[in-house]
Amino acid sequence: MSHTPSCETATSYTCKCPCGGARHGGVLIAGLRTTSEAAREKAKHWAEPRRWENASSAAKQTTVNSTFAERRPALTGVITELVFTLIDQVKDDGELDAVEILAKEISDDIADEFEKRLSTGGPSSKKSRHLWCVVVATICRVYDEAGDFANESIEVLVARTMHLLRETTSESRTVEAEVTDIYRQRSGVARAFEIDEYDWMGALIQKALKAVVAAIKSIGEEAAMKYVRLIGAIICPDPDQHPVVVKHCVWPLLNGPFREALQDSLASEMRMWIRNAYVVLPPGSNTQNP
């Protein structure tokens, strides 16, 4: 099976394309990484009906007790609103160049490698699973927990990322996860990433981490991680069922660089919805609540 263009505009919560999820939402990523008005307008045209501003009142009123089917449209709307905002932000040439390289390294090139591996030698039962969003979200987690991410050696960052992936997969086999708690791995997502079955994953993680560190050194932490987090949220087929995407990709964007970029009322509305739709960390946690 080869990559299908429909993966790039997929609206479902599964994907049978062997790109490992790296090209999922490709039309949105294309709008983020260029000044081409055609690419930007194509992304915005596709995203417009899915924006938070266009979400139904029922979706905006969902809570932690609502079903995932009811919560999904609202979370999709939040992510799409962030995409819209970032596409419209003015970027200088240096930032655009860095983002283009970053997106190529963690989306295009990785997708090519996934396609090669999963089409020929990967476990056949998992070709339809999204794998790369798990890695990107974990890289964001490593960044959130590291004291000096950009100055750590790539070897240390790779080891930390691989450790967290193995730890999460291991815990998912023994812990009864609560479906309403975004800080507990939900079994369906955990099973999608059995890292011990992909002995080549370390090389891809190393490639991605080099690109992230290079982008940070080029355009700064906030600018670089803004794109990394948003790409992680975009490529995930179902962030509502992937706790670390909500925690390490979506929340930091609403709390940080997008807090000022969005209208105050809109940012507040989306943060309030996330507080009501997901379990929050207890007081004293080192992760800021939205």
XYZ file of N, CA, C and O in Angstrom, residues 13 67-77 238 240-241 273 278:
68
model
N -11.118 9.200 12.133
C -10.214 8.977 13.247
C -9.395 7.704 13.069
O -8.846 7.170 14.017
N -19.228 11.817 25.893
C -18.528 10.775 25.159
C -17.468 11.382 24.251
O -17.539 12.571 23.903
N -16.504 10.553 23.865
C -15.466 11.078 22.980
C -16.046 11.514 21.646
O -15.542 12.449 21.023
N -17.095 10.859 21.207
C -17.724 11.259 19.943
C -18.287 12.673 20.041
O -18.293 13.425 19.058
N -18.730 13.066 21.227
C -19.271 14.410 21.424
C -18.158 15.443 21.608
O -18.300 16.602 21.204
N -17.037 15.035 22.250
C -15.939 15.964 22.496
C -15.092 16.224 21.259
O -14.526 17.298 21.087
N -14.963 15.230 20.393
C -14.039 15.311 19.259
C -14.215 16.565 18.397
O -13.225 17.227 18.067
N -15.456 16.914 18.011
C -15.595 18.102 17.139
C -15.069 19.383 17.786
O -14.492 20.233 17.098
N -15.252 19.504 19.086
C -14.788 20.714 19.762
C -13.264 20.769 19.798
O -12.664 21.816 19.548
N -12.616 19.643 20.098
C -11.161 19.635 20.138
C -10.582 19.851 18.742
O -9.583 20.564 18.574
N -11.216 19.267 17.729
C -10.812 19.536 16.349
C -10.921 21.034 16.058
O -10.054 21.625 15.409
N -11.983 21.663 16.560
C -12.178 23.094 16.365
C -11.103 23.929 17.027
O -10.640 24.927 16.452
N -6.689 11.348 16.394
C -7.738 11.492 17.398
C -7.146 11.995 18.710
O -6.954 11.231 19.658
N -8.343 13.522 21.153
C -9.178 13.290 22.330
C -8.833 11.966 23.001
O -8.966 11.818 24.215
N -8.400 10.990 22.216
C -8.039 9.692 22.767
C -6.525 9.543 22.919
O -6.015 8.439 23.101
N -13.254 25.471 27.920
C -13.794 24.208 27.413
C -12.858 23.058 27.750
O -13.292 21.995 28.193
N -11.577 17.854 30.153
C -10.508 16.939 30.547
C -10.140 17.140 32.003
O -10.213 18.233 32.542
